[in-house]
Coordinates of C-alpha atoms in Angstrom, one line a residue:
X1120 CA 58.9 5.7 -16.4
X1121 CA 57.1 5.7 -13.1
X1122 CA 54.2 3.3 -12.9
X1123 CA 51.8 5.5 -11.0
X1124 CA 51.7 8.6 -13.3
X1125 CA 53.3 7.3 -16.5
X1126 CA 55.9 10.1 -16.6
X1127 CA 59.7 10.0 -16.7
X1128 CA 61.8 11.9 -14.2
X1129 CA 62.8 14.5 -16.8
X1130 CA 59.1 15.1 -17.5
X1131 CA 58.4 15.6 -13.8
X1132 CA 61.4 18.1 -13.4
X1133 CA 61.2 20.0 -16.7
X1134 CA 57.6 19.5 -17.6
X1135 CA 58.4 17.9 -21.0
X1136 CA 60.6 15.2 -22.5
X1137 CA 64.2 16.0 -23.2
X1138 CA 65.8 15.9 -26.7
X1139 CA 69.4 16.2 -27.6
X1140 CA 70.1 18.6 -30.5
X1141 CA 71.7 17.1 -33.6
X1142 CA 74.5 19.7 -33.3
X1143 CA 76.0 17.6 -30.4
X1144 CA 76.8 14.8 -32.8
X1145 CA 79.0 16.2 -35.5
X1146 CA 79.5 14.2 -38.7
X1147 CA 77.0 11.5 -38.0
X1148 CA 74.6 10.6 -40.7
X1149 CA 71.6 8.4 -40.1
X1150 CA 72.6 4.9 -41.0
X1151 CA 70.7 3.2 -43.7
X1152 CA 68.8 0.4 -42.2
X1153 CA 69.3 -2.1 -44.9
X1154 CA 73.1 -1.7 -44.9
X1155 CA 73.3 -2.1 -41.1
X1156 CA 71.1 -5.2 -41.3
X1157 CA 73.3 -6.8 -44.0
X1158 CA 76.4 -6.1 -41.9
X1159 CA 74.9 -7.7 -38.8
X1160 CA 73.8 -10.8 -40.8
X1161 CA 77.3 -11.2 -42.2
X1162 CA 78.9 -10.8 -38.7
X1163 CA 76.6 -13.4 -37.1
X1164 CA 77.1 -15.9 -39.9
X1165 CA 80.9 -15.8 -39.3
X1166 CA 80.6 -16.5 -35.5
X1167 CA 81.7 -20.0 -34.4
X1168 CA 81.0 -21.6 -31.0
X1169 CA 84.0 -22.2 -28.7
X1170 CA 84.9 -25.7 -27.8
X1171 CA 84.3 -26.4 -24.1
X1172 CA 83.8 -29.5 -22.0
X1173 CA 80.5 -29.5 -20.0
X1174 CA 80.9 -30.8 -16.5
X1175 CA 78.0 -30.6 -14.2
X1176 CA 76.8 -27.0 -13.9
X1177 CA 80.0 -25.4 -15.1
X1178 CA 81.6 -25.1 -18.5
X1179 CA 85.3 -25.5 -18.1
X1180 CA 88.3 -26.3 -20.2
X1181 CA 89.9 -29.5 -19.1
X1182 CA 93.6 -29.7 -18.0
X1183 CA 95.2 -33.1 -17.7
X1184 CA 98.7 -33.2 -16.3
X1185 CA 101.2 -34.9 -18.6
X1186 CA 102.6 -37.1 -15.8
X1187 CA 99.1 -38.5 -15.0
X1188 CA 99.6 -41.3 -17.7
X1189 CA 102.9 -42.5 -16.2
X1190 CA 102.5 -41.9 -12.4
X1191 CA 102.2 -44.9 -10.0
X1192 CA 100.2 -43.1 -7.3
X1193 CA 97.5 -40.4 -7.5
X1194 CA 95.6 -38.0 -5.2
X1195 CA 91.8 -38.0 -5.5
X1196 CA 89.9 -34.7 -5.4
X1197 CA 87.0 -34.8 -2.9
X1198 CA 84.1 -32.9 -4.6
X1199 CA 81.8 -32.5 -1.5
X1200 CA 81.6 -29.4 0.6
X1201 CA 84.3 -29.4 3.3
X1202 CA 85.2 -27.3 6.3
X1203 CA 87.5 -24.4 5.8
X1204 CA 91.1 -25.2 5.5
X1205 CA 90.3 -28.9 4.8
X1206 CA 92.5 -30.5 2.1
X1207 CA 90.9 -30.7 -1.3
X1208 CA 92.6 -34.0 -2.3
X1209 CA 92.5 -37.3 -0.4
X1210 CA 95.0 -40.1 0.0
X1211 CA 97.9 -41.5 -1.9
X1212 CA 96.3 -44.2 -4.0
X1213 CA 98.0 -46.8 -6.1
X1214 CA 97.0 -46.9 -9.8
X1215 CA 96.1 -50.4 -10.9
X1216 CA 94.8 -49.8 -14.4
X1217 CA 94.5 -46.9 -16.8
X1218 CA 91.9 -46.0 -19.4
X1219 CA 91.3 -43.0 -21.6
X1220 CA 88.9 -41.3 -19.1
X1221 CA 89.0 -43.5 -16.0
X1222 CA 91.6 -45.0 -13.8
X1223 CA 91.2 -48.0 -11.4
X1224 CA 92.9 -47.3 -8.1
X1225 CA 93.3 -49.2 -4.9
X1226 CA 91.4 -47.5 -2.1
X1227 CA 90.9 -49.1 1.4
X1228 CA 91.8 -52.6 0.1
X1229 CA 89.3 -52.4 -2.8
X1230 CA 89.4 -51.4 -6.4
X1231 CA 87.7 -48.1 -7.3
X1232 CA 87.1 -46.6 -10.7
X1233 CA 87.6 -42.8 -10.9
X1234 CA 87.5 -40.3 -13.7
X1235 CA 90.7 -38.6 -14.7
X1236 CA 89.0 -35.2 -14.0
X1237 CA 89.3 -35.9 -10.2
X1238 CA 92.9 -37.2 -10.2
X1239 CA 96.2 -35.4 -9.6
X1240 CA 99.5 -37.2 -10.0
X1241 CA 101.5 -37.8 -6.8
X1242 CA 105.3 -37.3 -7.0
X1243 CA 107.1 -39.6 -4.7
X1244 CA 110.7 -40.7 -4.1
X1245 CA 111.6 -44.4 -4.8
X1246 CA 111.7 -46.6 -1.7
X1247 CA 113.5 -49.9 -1.1
X1248 CA 110.3 -51.9 -0.5
X1249 CA 108.5 -50.6 -3.6
X1250 CA 107.0 -53.2 -5.9
X1251 CA 107.8 -51.0 -9.0
X1252 CA 111.5 -50.3 -10.0
X1253 CA 110.7 -46.9 -11.3
X1254 CA 108.5 -45.3 -8.7
X1255 CA 108.5 -41.6 -9.5
X1256 CA 106.7 -40.0 -6.5
X1257 CA 106.6 -39.7 -2.8
X1258 CA 103.7 -38.7 -0.6
X1259 CA 103.4 -35.0 -0.5
X1260 CA 102.1 -34.0 2.9
X1261 CA 99.2 -31.6 2.5
X1262 CA 99.5 -30.2 6.0
X1263 CA 102.2 -29.5 8.5
X1264 CA 101.5 -28.6 12.0
X1265 CA 103.7 -26.0 13.5
X1266 CA 102.9 -24.8 17.0
X1267 CA 103.5 -21.2 17.7
X1268 CA 102.8 -19.5 21.0
X1269 CA 101.6 -15.9 20.7
X1270 CA 101.5 -13.5 23.6
X1271 CA 99.5 -10.3 23.5
X1272 CA 100.5 -7.2 25.4
X1273 CA 98.1 -6.2 28.1
X1274 CA 96.3 -3.0 27.3
X1275 CA 94.8 -2.3 30.7
X1276 CA 96.6 -2.9 33.9
X1277 CA 94.5 -3.9 36.9
X1278 CA 95.6 -3.0 40.3

């Protein structure tokens, strides 16, 4: 409907409203309103809400790695806006204490409590100077710098 003349496009083109003939819909009978209403009520009664964890503005299903409960070191997800190609996870932090939903880690010579939603287990190799006999991870380097020299062909020759 157009607001200025209260007419649809079909009314402007053909001069009247369009109707589809019943012959275009073979075998259709008008549905009984009460039967359709009963079917809709039964369908909506059987619906169940899905179980999701609400975190901030997003509804997400939580994934917790199985090795998070046994690892000695973790990476911490940094949830602020970062520059492009900046790593998502910081550090290699030692786990001091574990809880159901929070871990206490050693960051910059101080203890920090962090939720498990922001942690990722770090897999390291055992070292000789480790204070734990069963260290299971080694620091995984997030970036490697490889210098490549690229030369472009000259398209125009100057004389």
